[in-house]
Every structure is written in C-alpha cells, then in structure tokens.
Amino acid sequence: MMNHPGTSGADRWNNSKTDLKMKYGHFDDAAREYVITQHKTPWPWINYLGNKDFFSIISNTAGGYSFYRDARLRRITRYRYNNVPADDGGKYFYINDNGSVWSPGWKPVKAEVEDYSCRHGMGYTRIGSARGNLRADILYFVPLGDTCEVQRVTLRNTGAMPKHIKLFSFTEWCLWNALDDQTNFQRNFSTGEVEVEESVIYHKTEYRERRNHYAFHSVNSPVAGFDTDRETFLGIYNGFDHPETVFSGRPRNSIAHGWSPVASHCLETVLEPGEVKEYIFVLGYIENPDNEKFIAPKVINKVRAKAMIGRYDTSEKVDAAFAKLKEYWDSQLSVISLSHPDPRLERMVNTWNPYQCMATYNFSRSTSYFESGIGRGMGFRDSNQDLVGYVQMIAQQSRDRIIDIASTQLNDGSAYHQYQPLTKRGNAEIGGNFNDDPLWLIFGVAAYLKETGDWSILDEMVPFNNNPDDAASLFEHLRRSFMYVVNHLGPHGLPLIGRADWNDCLNLNCFSSNPDESFQTTENQKGGQAESLFIAAMFVLYGADFVTIARRRGEIQMADEASDHIDAMVRAVNEHGWDGDWFLRAYDFYGRKVGSHENEEGKIFIESQGMCIMAGIGLEDGRALKALTSVNKHLACEYGIVLNNPAFTKYYLHLGEISSYPEGYKENAGIFCHNNPWIIIAETLAGNGHRAFDYYSRITPSYLEEISDLHKTEPYVYSQMIAGKDAFRPGEAKNSWLTGTASWSYYAITQYILGIRPDYDGLLVDPCIPPDWGGFTVRRKFRGAVYNIEIINPEHKSKGVWEITVDGKKVDSCILPVFPEGTEHDVKITM
Ligand code: BGC
Ligand code: NOJ
C-alpha cells in the first residue's frame, strides 16, 4: 500500500528493528527496578509514586508533578505539557559547587554529569549522578498511608579536598485546579499566597475562602535562605536551567504575592573528604477542618503539617517508611510469581505488568505523560477492565471500586462514560451513549467474584446516578446492564452501537463535518440503526457470566430468559455477522456492512474477530480458525496486530473519527495494543500456543528494549498504540502507561497462555504455550491459600492437560478446589 507519495512507511523506515538497536538502561530484576543509564531517553521515561491519595509522576530527569486524588481538581505542583524543551518542570535540585552549577538528574541545568542513573522501582525513583568529586543521589517516594512525597538527598564528597556547596530545591506550585491554572491568568496572577516559617514553605492560595487545604515543602535542616516568587528565583527571562539565585549563589528570601508561587530552599554546607550528608525534604498536602483552619487572622494552622514533617525528619524514619513500601510491594507482587527460563517474560509477569495495572487501576486514563490529567477522569469501561488486572492484589479496594463505578450507572442500564475520581460523579460533558459500557460492569463483577468468591457484593445496595433515593442491589445493576442491550437491538437483531462501542472512534451515527465539535460529544444524527458485532459478541461472552450469576442466586427463570436472549444473539451473529473469511465489524447508519471484503477500505477489523472467538462463536465450525488466519494475513505485522486493514486514506463522514487519523496511527490501523490480547486469547482457545505467544511478545515492552530508539516509550510498560505497518514510522509507540493493554495483557498471559484462571469454584488450569516450552512453575495465591503449580511439557504440546496431581494425588478436574486459608499445596500438571 502506497500511502506516502513515493515511499511506504516500511520502506522509509527500512526494517528498523535491526537498524535501530539502542538501549538506554537495563532491568535489575532482583531489585524490581529499571535502571536508566543514558539520561537522553527518546522520550521522558516516567514512574508513578503513591498508592492511594497522594500521587506523583516523575520522569528520569526529575520532571513531573504531584496531585491529591484528582489530577485535575487537586493538582499540587505545576507541569506544562508538550513543553519546549521537553519535560521542563519538576521536583528539581540544583547544586552550586563553588560556582559550578549542576543538577543530579541532569535536567534542568544540563551540565555534563558522570555516572548518571535513574532507578524506577516499585513506588519509588532514585536519581543520581556525580560531578567534580561530588556525588548526589535523590530518593523520591510516597510513604504508605500518608499524603506526602519524601525526597531524600544524599551528598557525598568523593574528592580529597573539603567542599563548600549550596543546595537549592525547587518546586512550582499549581493553583489547585489544573485546567484553571493553565488558562485563567487574569485571576490567577493575583491569587497566589504563601507563608514561610523556619525551613517550611507553605502554599495557601485560596485557603482564605473556599478551600480547606494547603501544601508545603519542608527540609529537616536550617536554611541559608529561600525563595517563593518564581520570577525572583529564576529571573523573568530565564528558564529552569538558569535560575539567577542558584547561579549567583544568593537566595533572595522572596515572598510571593500573586504571580507564580514556588518553593525553593537554599542549604549551605561544607563536606569534608569522604563525608556524606543527607537532607530530607517533604512535599506534603494537608486538609484542615473548617473550624481549625487558622491560628490567628490569616495565619494557617500548621499542626498537621508539623506532625507530618515529624514523621520523616530523620534518616531512620525514612528508612523505616521506605522499608514498609518495599514490603508492601513485595507482598502485592507475591500473588502470582512465575519461574520461567525467559527473563523477559518473568519480569513482565512478576513485576512490571502488575505494576502497570496498579497505575491503570488508580488513574484510569486520566494522568500520564500523554494524558494531561485535565481531560479525562475514570472511564466506565476502562475502570472495569483495569480491575481485571489488579483484583487479585487488592480485593477490598476492588470491591469499593465496583460500587463506585456502578453508582454512576443510570437506571435504564446505560452509563456515564466517565466520572471524576474526587467527586465520583458521572461527567456528562465527556459524552455518553457508548452502548458497550454497561456490559463491562458484568465483566468487572464476574472477575471479582471469580477471584474472591465474595458473593455478598451482589446484595450491596447501590444507587443509580449517585442518587440515594434510587438504589438497587448490585445484582439488579447487572440485570439492567444485560437488559440495556436486549432493549436496544437493531434491524438485524444485533445491538445498536449508540455513539460508539469499545472503539471510541467508530462513530457510525455522528456524521460530523464541523471541525469545531468533538466526535465524543456531538449530537448523533437521529434515526440511526447502526449495529455493532463487537457488542453482540460481548453480550454472548459476558452475558454467559450474567446467566451463571443469576442461576447461582436461584433466579432460574431470569437465567433461562437471559440464555434465550444469548441464543438469539448467537443466531443473529451467525446469520448476519460472517463475511466469508472473517467476522464483520458493524452495520452502519444505513444498514450497510462495515469491515467487509465489499468495503473499499477497512475491510477487516480486529475487534470483532477477538470478541467473537472469545465468546466461542465459530470455534466449532472452523470459522474461528478462518478468522484467525485472516487476522494473521491482513492485520498482523512485525510490531503487533493492527486494528483494521486497509487503513482509511480519507475521511468518511459515516465512519467518523476513525477515518480522521492518518494511516497507521491510533484507531486507524495503528497497533492499538489493548485489543491484541483478544486475539492472543482467541489463539489459545483455538489451541495455537505458538502464535499466541508470538503475538504476545510483539507488543510486550521487555521484548522491545533493544529497539528503544524506534519504540521510544518505556521498555517496562505497555503503550496504548504502536504505529502500524501503514504508518510513517512503524513500530514507534505512543501513550505509554495508561492503557487497557496492561490489564488485558496480564489477563492473557497469566490466565490463557500460562493458563491459570480463577473461576467461580476454584482455580482452573489449562495452559496454551509454544510447544518448545519444556515447562514452568507458578506460585499463585488464591482465596487465602497458596498453589505451587509446576507444569511440565515432556511431549512438547501446545495445549491439553494430561494429568494433574495435587499433593501427590491424582485428580480428575482441571479446576483446582478452593483450599482452606493459610494452607499451601503442590500441584503438578503434565501436558
Ligand atoms: C482517541 C481514543 C480515545 C477518545 C476519547 C480519541 O481521539 O483516539 O483512543 O478513547 O479520543 O478520548
Ligand atoms: C481509549 C479509551 O480509553 C478506551 O475506552 C477505548 O476503548 C479505546 N481508546 C479505543 O477507542
């Protein structure tokens, strides 16, 4: 396909996998760290700090920001996206060593440093380097259960002469609402207020009126001076790379009145040869009850801040808090641990993939280096899917999350597409009417039940639309999700798509020709009958869970009726959903086929192949295999499986946003990694372990480390999209971290390839692996017991369990029973 005059993407980029060999660091598996040793990564490589309320994003050169719960409404420090130079602004430290000024993270000063490293670990990041016989290391982490970030700076004189140095900290405050902060300058330049007391700088903008929260930055040592006014600290025409105060070595003790309040401490010290000094900075967030806001007119009540500072004011206390964080992560990550000869697989399964699931669970698609934290809150469909990658580690929080999500459901079964994490209210401004949304709630709840066995959740009374006067059991919410589809069928008996289904950009009813409106929110054209094969398959797949759940609750008639609806849907798919070599994708507004060989472009789509086969459709009659062959032929490429083919080369009014993207990017024939695991799972259902694992490794970051220059994003987390074969630069990734790829890949590898799958009555084992694998072992914690599972593959099979023994005794079922809590069992599986 010639989509660029003269050259195709592949030609132009000339088989990049071999040409662009470049690594920027390495995995330290024992420490569960990725160690970046080249500071100029192809894109800032970030980490997340924080577990529950206080969060930070930090890049490998200390860029980033912090927020309390909601990156839009409660932004603590400021960050400018898409900045020039890239990634400017963060939690910076500057050293003035007798006139030589540098930063331990290289940025922002960018003076040459030696032995630079950034270690991104589980909930912490260490950044350090050396210059002129001085070594500086900073440990950043958010302690468990507290609303602050600890920054421990360690300085070491490695030379033979005493050193007289000045250390400056720097943080720029955000005026709380991140959107307003970047837009409403007529007001904001007049509102900023601070207080300074001893070594603590307090940021209290708007605290006088409606806010009951402030932030602070402290250090556990007397200061030689400070600055809180940005222009004074930097000099109005300087960048972060050249603060006047740092270069002159003279803090000005400025107090911000409006403009841009910042926090900078200046410490002065002498280091003898070999001497090591440590300073502990705390960036904290405090809320005060209304009647305890002030201790005198205009003077904020600092009691809680001081208590927080006191919790981390010595190295021992910081060590202890850091040790707790490590213990926490070790315990979280001990739920599933794999031993396998391939370290690239082990490090994904044991560390980085579940760690990324933590981030998607916490932030949905709201805040990363590609998501500004302003646009999107928690997605209804996204959060349900994110849960599936994380539920095994945080059962109680998952329970709460399910209730939060379900509380935003409307009483006709439909859903807000997004809600704000702080208010937990549906956000209509982001759009609605995505007709797949309701079914994801069944998927999320079923995953929770299978993992925990906690059926009581179904009796929880949960409001609709957060209205306490309109509540029903969670089970009733599931019924309405199911019935929403039944009540919205189109002319072929297939589900109406609404605004869109999983593919936000397949806007079949939208007909937008106005560039000033959003595809996601604009009014749909009335009278549309567009139908989705994807939702149809989802209904068959997750509808079956609804039936099981209903039946187990004794709702036999309801279960039977639901089964009938599912059977009817299977018939509709069989009659109207097969194109000859693959499953159709949809019917458009006018009832014409989408994703058919009859179409000029977009003849085949990935989503309906994955979902239909996962739903079991076509597995018996050969259509599934045919569809998978078509996927392999038309969609698979070196870097993964593209979403559709051929890519759309022009805008189609009746297809919407999908055709607005250049070929090979995002939903228009990009490798939209989220849906690759559906094909991976489908391949395992078809028994093809070789292909399943091959597809897995094409998108899995640890396998892409060697091509970091091309891939660009972090080699330790999945990206939402890798440019597809029709793109200008195939293989280049974007939108790392916050993507459904995290939970789906984890789900696919642990539950379908390794094949250890929680089910309602126990742990099902049914691996589907490349035949050359000799075996592997998995230690799995499940409902309080430990399963030590050894899988051996002497005959080099892909699939099929020959024999299972539990504690030495042969058993007949592939479902391992639920064992008493606290017990440990040896399971041996021969394939
Ligand atoms: C993106 C989608 C995203 C949607 C809603 C589109 O532009 O391509 O991936 O889900 O916007 O924000
Ligand atoms: C990203 C959205 O967050 C997700 O919900 C959607 O399914 C994909 N884009 C595909 O459009």
PDB file of N, CA, C and O in Angstrom, residues 99 132 148 168 171 344 676 757:
ATOM      1  N   GLY A  99      30.615  27.665  42.339  1.00  0.00           N
ATOM      2  CA  GLY A  99      30.448  28.296  41.030  1.00  0.00           C
ATOM      3  C   GLY A  99      30.069  27.327  39.921  1.00  0.00           C
ATOM      4  O   GLY A  99      29.552  27.735  38.891  1.00  0.00           O
ATOM      5  N   GLY A 132      32.521  16.695  39.488  1.00  0.00           N
ATOM      6  CA  GLY A 132      33.588  17.356  40.248  1.00  0.00           C
ATOM      7  C   GLY A 132      33.764  16.798  41.657  1.00  0.00           C
ATOM      8  O   GLY A 132      33.757  17.540  42.630  1.00  0.00           O
ATOM      9  N   CYS A 148       2.042  12.671  51.292  1.00  0.00           N
ATOM     10  CA  CYS A 148       3.226  13.470  51.003  1.00  0.00           C
ATOM     11  C   CYS A 148       4.224  12.672  50.176  1.00  0.00           C
ATOM     12  O   CYS A 148       4.118  11.445  50.054  1.00  0.00           O
ATOM     13  N   PHE A 168      20.079  23.855  46.313  1.00  0.00           N
ATOM     14  CA  PHE A 168      18.783  24.528  46.165  1.00  0.00           C
ATOM     15  C   PHE A 168      17.718  23.501  45.777  1.00  0.00           C
ATOM     16  O   PHE A 168      17.947  22.680  44.890  1.00  0.00           O
ATOM     17  N   THR A 171      10.360  23.655  43.466  1.00  0.00           N
ATOM     18  CA  THR A 171       9.053  23.116  43.088  1.00  0.00           C
ATOM     19  C   THR A 171       8.165  24.299  42.758  1.00  0.00           C
ATOM     20  O   THR A 171       8.203  25.306  43.464  1.00  0.00           O
ATOM     21  N   ARG A 344      12.728 -12.118  30.163  1.00  0.00           N
ATOM     22  CA  ARG A 344      11.863 -11.050  29.646  1.00  0.00           C
ATOM     23  C   ARG A 344      10.407 -11.315  29.992  1.00  0.00           C
ATOM     24  O   ARG A 344       9.619 -10.404  30.218  1.00  0.00           O
ATOM     25  N   ASN A 676      -4.954  -6.468  21.109  1.00  0.00           N
ATOM     26  CA  ASN A 676      -4.112  -7.596  20.709  1.00  0.00           C
ATOM     27  C   ASN A 676      -4.310  -8.814  21.620  1.00  0.00           C
ATOM     28  O   ASN A 676      -4.372  -9.950  21.138  1.00  0.00           O
ATOM     29  N   ARG A 757      -6.378 -19.810  35.810  1.00  0.00           N
ATOM     30  CA  ARG A 757      -7.527 -18.924  35.640  1.00  0.00           C
ATOM     31  C   ARG A 757      -8.524 -19.076  36.772  1.00  0.00           C
ATOM     32  O   ARG A 757      -9.109 -20.151  36.948  1.00  0.00           O
TER      33      ARG A 757
END
